[in-house]
Amino acid sequence: MSHLAGKTGLVFGVANRRSIAWAIAQAWAAAGASLVFTYQGERVKASVAELAASLGSDPEVLPCDVTRDEEIAAVFSAVAQRHGRLHLMLHSIAFAPREALEGEFLNTTREAFRIAHDISAYSLVALARAAAPLMTEGGSILGLSYYGAEKVVPHYNVMGVAKASLEACTRYLAYDLGPRRIRVNCLSAGPVNTLAARGIAGFTDMLRQYEAKSPLRRNVTLDELGATGTFLASDGAAAITGQVIYVDCGYQIMGM
Ligand code: NAD
Ligand code: 0WE
C-alpha cells in the first residue's frame, strides 16, 4: 500500500542494518516515501550510504552529529534546497557515556547527565524547530523511547531520565506544532538487539523476561516497529499526537 506516496522523510539514527531507524526507514520507503538519511561521524558513513542506496531511488546521505548546531542547519538547508518541503521526520538517537549505564544512578556526573539529555532529548527539540518551517503541508515527527522513562530499569539510569524528558518534549512539541498540523509522537519499543543494546549487561535476560512475561509471550520484531512507525506517519494516525505508543508485546501493562 502506498500510504506515504508523495511524502518526503528525513531519517536520523541509522548506524547499521539492525538499527531501529533502518527498519522504520525501509517501511516508510515501502509505503512510497522518498527519504533523506543522516549519519553520525565518518565511522558509519559507508554503511549508511550502502543501506540508503539499497532502496534504489538513490537517497541523499548527509552528515549530522546532533550536538552540532551547524550540522543540523546544513542538513535542513540541503533538504530545503533539494526537496523544498518535508512531511516526515524520524528521531532514533540516544547516547549516554558508557560509565553512566553501569553502577548506580546516584553516581551520575553532571557531564554524563548533560550529554545524555543533549543527545537523547534536546536534539528532538532542535530538529523539530528546524523541520517545522519545511512541513508546510503538515507533518509527522516520530521519536523512539523505552519503558525505562516510566519505571526503574536497573542500569538504564540517566538514559531513563533522558527518555522521560524526550516523552515530555514530545507532548510540548505536539502542543506547539499542532496548529500547523504537525504531529509529534514516540514509539516506545521493547528491547531489540541493536548496536545500542549490545554489550549491555543482562540484555539477554531482559529479552527472556519479555518472552516469559509479556502478554504476547515474545519480543517485538524490527518489522513490527517499521509497521507501527508507518502507521504513525500515515493519515491513519491523523488525530494522534503527543502520545507514547508502546510497541512491546504488551509488557508495559503488566504489574508483575
Ligand atoms: P542504534 O545504535 O542502531 O541507533 C542509535 C543511533 O544514535 C545511532 O545511529 C547513532 O549514530 C545515533 N547517535 C548517537 N549519538 C548521536 C549524535 N550525537 N548525533 C547523531 N546521531 C547520534 O540503536 P537502536 O537500538 O536502533 O536505537 C535507536 C533508538 O531506539 C534510540 O533512541 C534508543 O534509545 C531507542 N530504543 C532502543 C531499544 C533497544 O532495545 N534497542 C528499545 C527502545 C528504544
Ligand atoms: O536506549 C537504549 C540504549 C541507548 C544507549 C546505549 C549505549 C551503549 C553504548 C545509550 N548510550 C549508550 N552508550 C554507550 O556507550 N536502549 C533502550 C537499550 C537498552 O540499554 C540499556 C537497557 C536497554 C533496554 C541499558 C541498561 C539496561 C537496559
GROMACS .gro file of C-alpha atoms and ligand atoms in nm:
model
  328
    1MET     CA    1   0.000   0.000   0.000
    2SER     CA    2   0.125   0.349  -0.084
    3HIS     CA    3   0.017   0.525   0.234
    4LEU     CA    4   0.317   0.758   0.223
    5ALA     CA    5   0.331   0.821  -0.155
    6GLY     CA    6   0.442   1.175  -0.237
    7LYS     CA    7   0.587   1.230   0.111
    8THR     CA    8   0.945   1.325   0.186
    9GLY     CA    9   1.103   1.191   0.504
   10LEU     CA   10   1.421   1.272   0.693
   11VAL     CA   11   1.576   0.990   0.896
   12PHE     CA   12   1.814   1.034   1.191
   13GLY     CA   13   1.967   0.732   1.366
   14VAL     CA   14   2.068   0.467   1.114
   15ALA     CA   15   2.403   0.315   1.214
   16ASN     CA   16   2.370  -0.031   1.057
   17ARG     CA   17   2.115  -0.283   0.926
   18ARG     CA   18   1.998  -0.369   1.278
   19SER     CA   19   1.914  -0.009   1.367
   20ILE     CA   20   1.550   0.056   1.455
   21ALA     CA   21   1.580   0.364   1.230
   22TRP     CA   22   1.664   0.139   0.934
   23ALA     CA   23   1.359  -0.082   1.000
   24ILE     CA   24   1.131   0.223   1.005
   25ALA     CA   25   1.303   0.382   0.703
   26GLN     CA   26   1.257   0.063   0.500
   27ALA     CA   27   0.889   0.052   0.592
   28TRP     CA   28   0.846   0.423   0.507
   29ALA     CA   29   1.017   0.365   0.170
   30ALA     CA   30   0.800   0.059   0.101
   31ALA     CA   31   0.494   0.277   0.169
   32GLY     CA   32   0.612   0.516  -0.102
   33ALA     CA   33   0.804   0.787   0.087
   34SER     CA   34   1.119   0.950  -0.058
   35LEU     CA   35   1.387   0.959   0.209
   36VAL     CA   36   1.693   1.157   0.309
   37PHE     CA   37   1.933   0.992   0.555
   38THR     CA   38   2.178   1.138   0.802
   39TYR     CA   39   2.465   0.968   0.980
   40GLN     CA   40   2.682   1.049   1.279
   41GLY     CA   41   3.053   1.053   1.201
   42GLU     CA   42   3.271   0.900   0.934
   43ARG     CA   43   3.269   0.556   1.105
   44VAL     CA   44   2.916   0.480   0.987
   45LYS     CA   45   2.909   0.688   0.667
   46ALA     CA   46   2.982   0.396   0.431
   47SER     CA   47   2.736   0.161   0.597
   48VAL     CA   48   2.454   0.419   0.593
   49ALA     CA   49   2.530   0.510   0.229
   50GLU     CA   50   2.519   0.142   0.129
   51LEU     CA   51   2.187   0.084   0.307
   52ALA     CA   52   2.036   0.402   0.159
   53ALA     CA   53   2.149   0.302  -0.191
   54SER     CA   54   1.981  -0.039  -0.150
   55LEU     CA   55   1.643   0.141  -0.151
   56GLY     CA   56   1.705   0.207  -0.520
   57SER     CA   57   1.597   0.568  -0.551
   58ASP     CA   58   1.949   0.690  -0.459
   59PRO     CA   59   1.853   0.884  -0.143
   60GLU     CA   60   2.075   1.163  -0.011
   61VAL     CA   61   2.301   1.083   0.282
   62LEU     CA   62   2.418   1.379   0.489
   63PRO     CA   63   2.639   1.405   0.800
   64CYS     CA   64   2.471   1.516   1.123
   65ASP     CA   65   2.604   1.500   1.476
   66VAL     CA   66   2.308   1.643   1.670
   67THR     CA   67   2.538   1.807   1.925
   68ARG     CA   68   2.649   2.045   1.645
   69ASP     CA   69   2.408   2.325   1.554
   70GLU     CA   70   2.593   2.395   1.228
   71GLU     CA   71   2.549   2.033   1.110
   72ILE     CA   72   2.177   2.047   1.190
   73ALA     CA   73   2.145   2.373   0.995
   74ALA     CA   74   2.333   2.226   0.696
   75VAL     CA   75   2.104   1.920   0.681
   76PHE     CA   76   1.789   2.131   0.673
   77SER     CA   77   1.924   2.377   0.420
   78ALA     CA   78   2.013   2.083   0.192
   79VAL     CA   79   1.662   1.936   0.236
   80ALA     CA   80   1.503   2.277   0.170
   81GLN     CA   81   1.710   2.322  -0.145
   82ARG     CA   82   1.659   1.975  -0.293
   83HIS     CA   83   1.303   1.897  -0.181
   84GLY     CA   84   1.152   2.229  -0.074
   85ARG     CA   85   0.927   2.063   0.179
   86LEU     CA   86   0.923   1.783   0.433
   87HIS     CA   87   0.645   1.559   0.567
   88LEU     CA   88   0.810   1.301   0.792
   89MET     CA   89   1.098   1.303   1.039
   90LEU     CA   90   1.236   1.015   1.243
   91HIS     CA   91   1.446   1.075   1.556
   92SER     CA   92   1.605   0.743   1.655
   93ILE     CA   93   1.902   0.868   1.853
   94ALA     CA   94   2.021   0.810   2.208
   95PHE     CA   95   2.350   0.826   2.387
   96ALA     CA   96   2.485   0.835   2.742
   97PRO     CA   97   2.850   0.782   2.838
   98ARG     CA   98   2.900   0.410   2.900
   99GLU     CA   99   3.002   0.460   3.268
  100ALA     CA  100   2.660   0.616   3.332
  101LEU     CA  101   2.488   0.289   3.229
  102GLU     CA  102   2.688   0.091   3.482
  103GLY     CA  103   2.664   0.109   3.860
  104GLU     CA  104   2.428   0.337   4.048
  105PHE     CA  105   2.219   0.623   3.907
  106LEU     CA  106   2.321   0.807   4.224
  107ASN     CA  107   2.671   0.846   4.081
  108THR     CA  108   2.565   1.016   3.754
  109THR     CA  109   2.806   1.302   3.686
  110ARG     CA  110   2.693   1.648   3.575
  111GLU     CA  111   2.868   1.588   3.241
  112ALA     CA  112   2.708   1.246   3.177
  113PHE     CA  113   2.367   1.394   3.265
  114ARG     CA  114   2.427   1.685   3.025
  115ILE     CA  115   2.541   1.462   2.737
  116ALA     CA  116   2.255   1.212   2.778
  117HIS     CA  117   1.994   1.489   2.777
  118ASP     CA  118   2.158   1.689   2.497
  119ILE     CA  119   2.182   1.397   2.254
  120SER     CA  120   1.877   1.194   2.358
  121ALA     CA  121   1.617   1.463   2.434
  122TYR     CA  122   1.716   1.821   2.342
  123SER     CA  123   1.803   1.710   1.989
  124LEU     CA  124   1.435   1.632   1.925
  125VAL     CA  125   1.351   1.995   2.003
  126ALA     CA  126   1.632   2.130   1.784
  127LEU     CA  127   1.539   1.903   1.492
  128ALA     CA  128   1.165   1.975   1.525
  129ARG     CA  129   1.232   2.351   1.521
  130ALA     CA  130   1.438   2.317   1.203
  131ALA     CA  131   1.187   2.079   1.040
  132ALA     CA  132   0.870   2.277   1.113
  133PRO     CA  133   0.923   2.555   0.852
  134LEU     CA  134   0.958   2.283   0.583
  135MET     CA  135   0.646   2.093   0.696
  136THR     CA  136   0.416   2.332   0.514
  137GLU     CA  137   0.162   2.059   0.430
  138GLY     CA  138   0.153   1.924   0.787
  139GLY     CA  139   0.382   1.652   0.909
  140SER     CA  140   0.462   1.365   1.140
  141ILE     CA  141   0.762   1.360   1.374
  142LEU     CA  142   0.846   1.031   1.542
  143GLY     CA  143   1.087   0.961   1.830
  144LEU     CA  144   1.195   0.635   1.994
  145SER     CA  145   1.152   0.582   2.366
  146TYR     CA  146   1.182   0.299   2.615
  147TYR     CA  147   0.993   0.184   2.927
  148GLY     CA  148   1.284   0.300   3.147
  149ALA     CA  149   1.134   0.651   3.105
  150GLU     CA  150   0.842   0.547   3.324
  151LYS     CA  151   0.969   0.273   3.557
  152VAL     CA  152   1.310   0.196   3.703
  153VAL     CA  153   1.503  -0.044   3.483
  154PRO     CA  154   1.828  -0.128   3.665
  155HIS     CA  155   2.134   0.022   3.488
  156TYR     CA  156   1.929   0.223   3.237
  157ASN     CA  157   1.995   0.506   3.484
  158VAL     CA  158   2.037   0.852   3.330
  159MET     CA  159   1.900   0.723   2.997
  160GLY     CA  160   1.567   0.663   3.174
  161VAL     CA  161   1.564   1.022   3.294
  162ALA     CA  162   1.655   1.144   2.943
  163LYS     CA  163   1.374   0.933   2.791
  164ALA     CA  164   1.128   1.082   3.042
  165SER     CA  165   1.243   1.420   2.910
  166LEU     CA  166   1.208   1.302   2.549
  167GLU     CA  167   0.848   1.197   2.618
  168ALA     CA  168   0.769   1.531   2.785
  169CYS     CA  169   0.937   1.714   2.495
  170THR     CA  170   0.709   1.515   2.262
  171ARG     CA  171   0.399   1.649   2.441
  172TYR     CA  172   0.516   2.013   2.446
  173LEU     CA  173   0.622   1.997   2.080
  174ALA     CA  174   0.286   1.839   1.990
  175TYR     CA  175   0.113   2.136   2.156
  176ASP     CA  176   0.329   2.398   1.979
  177LEU     CA  177   0.313   2.233   1.637
  178GLY     CA  178  -0.047   2.109   1.640
  179PRO     CA  179  -0.189   2.430   1.486
  180ARG     CA  180   0.046   2.371   1.189
  181ARG     CA  181  -0.091   2.014   1.152
  182ILE     CA  182   0.243   1.870   1.258
  183ARG     CA  183   0.203   1.567   1.485
  184VAL     CA  184   0.473   1.453   1.728
  185ASN     CA  185   0.469   1.103   1.881
  186CYS     CA  186   0.700   0.848   2.039
  187LEU     CA  187   0.709   0.482   1.979
  188SER     CA  188   0.821   0.302   2.298
  189ALA     CA  189   0.992  -0.015   2.180
  190GLY     CA  190   1.050  -0.332   2.376
  191PRO     CA  191   1.415  -0.446   2.382
  192VAL     CA  192   1.576  -0.509   2.041
  193ASN     CA  193   1.924  -0.648   1.986
  194THR     CA  194   2.086  -0.346   1.815
  195LEU     CA  195   2.428  -0.180   1.841
  196ALA     CA  196   2.293   0.039   2.124
  197ALA     CA  197   2.183  -0.269   2.319
  198ARG     CA  198   2.488  -0.484   2.258
  199GLY     CA  199   2.724  -0.517   2.550
  200ILE     CA  200   2.455  -0.407   2.796
  201ALA     CA  201   2.496  -0.644   3.093
  202GLY     CA  202   2.185  -0.857   3.136
  203PHE     CA  203   2.035  -0.771   2.796
  204THR     CA  204   1.980  -1.136   2.705
  205ASP     CA  205   1.800  -1.185   3.039
  206MET     CA  206   1.581  -0.888   2.951
  207LEU     CA  207   1.481  -1.047   2.618
  208ARG     CA  208   1.395  -1.368   2.809
  209GLN     CA  209   1.193  -1.171   3.064
  210TYR     CA  210   0.977  -1.022   2.786
  211GLU     CA  211   0.926  -1.368   2.638
  212ALA     CA  212   0.816  -1.502   2.974
  213LYS     CA  213   0.606  -1.209   3.099
  214SER     CA  214   0.462  -1.009   2.809
  215PRO     CA  215   0.101  -1.090   2.711
  216LEU     CA  216   0.217  -1.193   2.362
  217ARG     CA  217   0.498  -1.407   2.517
  218ARG     CA  218   0.764  -1.289   2.274
  219ASN     CA  219   0.982  -0.994   2.177
  220VAL     CA  220   0.893  -0.722   1.927
  221THR     CA  221   1.045  -0.753   1.578
  222LEU     CA  222   1.207  -0.482   1.368
  223ASP     CA  223   0.936  -0.533   1.104
  224GLU     CA  224   0.668  -0.459   1.362
  225LEU     CA  225   0.843  -0.139   1.465
  226GLY     CA  226   0.853  -0.044   1.096
  227ALA     CA  227   0.482  -0.113   1.059
  228THR     CA  228   0.384   0.094   1.363
  229GLY     CA  229   0.621   0.370   1.250
  230THR     CA  230   0.445   0.374   0.914
  231PHE     CA  231   0.102   0.387   1.079
  232LEU     CA  232   0.203   0.686   1.294
  233ALA     CA  233   0.344   0.861   0.985
  234SER     CA  234   0.029   0.797   0.783
  235ASP     CA  235  -0.308   0.972   0.767
  236GLY     CA  236  -0.449   0.676   0.962
  237ALA     CA  237  -0.292   0.842   1.267
  238ALA     CA  238  -0.410   1.194   1.170
  239ALA     CA  239  -0.567   1.254   1.512
  240ILE     CA  240  -0.286   1.104   1.720
  241THR     CA  241  -0.034   1.350   1.862
  242GLY     CA  242   0.172   1.389   2.178
  243GLN     CA  243   0.145   1.017   2.251
  244VAL     CA  244   0.380   0.744   2.358
  245ILE     CA  245   0.271   0.427   2.179
  246TYR     CA  246   0.406   0.105   2.332
  247VAL     CA  247   0.527  -0.149   2.078
  248ASP     CA  248   0.642  -0.404   2.332
  249CYS     CA  249   0.414  -0.710   2.301
  250GLY     CA  250   0.210  -0.567   2.589
  251TYR     CA  251   0.484  -0.583   2.854
  252GLN     CA  252   0.405  -0.229   2.979
  253ILE     CA  253   0.055  -0.323   3.106
  254MET     CA  254   0.185  -0.585   3.348
  255GLY     CA  255   0.202  -0.524   3.724
  256MET     CA  256   0.434  -0.817   3.777
  257NAD     P1  257   2.148   0.213   1.711
  257NAD     O1  258   2.280   0.212   1.777
  257NAD     O2  259   2.133   0.141   1.585
  257NAD     O3  260   2.095   0.363   1.694
  257NAD     C1  261   2.135   0.469   1.778
  257NAD     C2  262   2.172   0.582   1.687
  257NAD     O4  263   2.200   0.701   1.762
  257NAD     C3  264   2.296   0.552   1.601
  257NAD     O5  265   2.263   0.559   1.465
  257NAD     C4  266   2.391   0.662   1.640
  257NAD     O6  267   2.471   0.707   1.533
  257NAD     C5  268   2.295   0.771   1.685
  257NAD     N1  269   2.360   0.877   1.762
  257NAD     C6  270   2.420   0.869   1.883
  257NAD     N2  271   2.475   0.988   1.915
  257NAD     C7  272   2.446   1.074   1.812
  257NAD     C8  273   2.477   1.209   1.784
  257NAD     N3  274   2.549   1.285   1.870
  257NAD     N4  275   2.432   1.264   1.669
  257NAD     C9  276   2.360   1.191   1.580
  257NAD     N5  277   2.329   1.060   1.599
  257NAD    C10  278   2.372   1.003   1.715
  257NAD     O7  279   2.046   0.153   1.822
  257NAD     P2  280   1.887   0.148   1.826
  257NAD     O8  281   1.857   0.047   1.931
  257NAD     O9  282   1.832   0.135   1.692
  257NAD    O10  283   1.849   0.291   1.889
  257NAD    C11  284   1.763   0.381   1.825
  257NAD    C12  285   1.665   0.443   1.924
  257NAD    O11  286   1.579   0.343   1.973
  257NAD    C13  287   1.729   0.510   2.044
  257NAD    O12  288   1.658   0.629   2.076
  257NAD    C14  289   1.706   0.408   2.153
  257NAD    O13  290   1.703   0.467   2.280
  257NAD    C15  291   1.571   0.357   2.113
  257NAD     N6  292   1.531   0.229   2.172
  257NAD    C16  293   1.609   0.118   2.158
  257NAD    C17  294   1.568  -0.002   2.214
  257NAD    C18  295   1.653  -0.126   2.206
  257NAD    O14  296   1.633  -0.217   2.286
  257NAD     N7  297   1.745  -0.136   2.113
  257NAD    C19  298   1.446  -0.009   2.283
  257NAD    C20  299   1.367   0.106   2.293
  257NAD    C21  300   1.411   0.224   2.236
  2580WE     O1  301   1.808   0.332   2.474
  2580WE     C1  302   1.871   0.227   2.482
  2580WE     C2  303   2.022   0.227   2.481
  2580WE     C3  304   2.080   0.360   2.443
  2580WE     C4  305   2.227   0.373   2.468
  2580WE     C5  306   2.318   0.268   2.452
  2580WE     C6  307   2.453   0.290   2.476
  2580WE     C7  308   2.555   0.179   2.466
  2580WE     C8  309   2.691   0.234   2.432
  2580WE     C9  310   2.273   0.495   2.511
  2580WE     N1  311   2.405   0.517   2.534
  2580WE    C10  312   2.493   0.417   2.516
  2580WE     N2  313   2.625   0.445   2.541
  2580WE    C11  314   2.724   0.359   2.508
  2580WE     O2  315   2.843   0.386   2.534
  2580WE     N3  316   1.800   0.110   2.496
  2580WE    C12  317   1.656   0.116   2.516
  2580WE    C13  318   1.863  -0.025   2.501
  2580WE    C14  319   1.894  -0.056   2.644
  2580WE     O3  320   2.003  -0.008   2.704
  2580WE    C15  321   2.000  -0.049   2.835
  2580WE    C16  322   1.886  -0.125   2.858
  2580WE    C17  323   1.817  -0.129   2.735
  2580WE    C18  324   1.686  -0.197   2.708
  2580WE    C19  325   2.092  -0.024   2.939
  2580WE    C20  326   2.067  -0.078   3.064
  2580WE    C21  327   1.953  -0.153   3.087
  2580WE    C22  328   1.861  -0.178   2.985
   0.00000   0.00000   0.00000
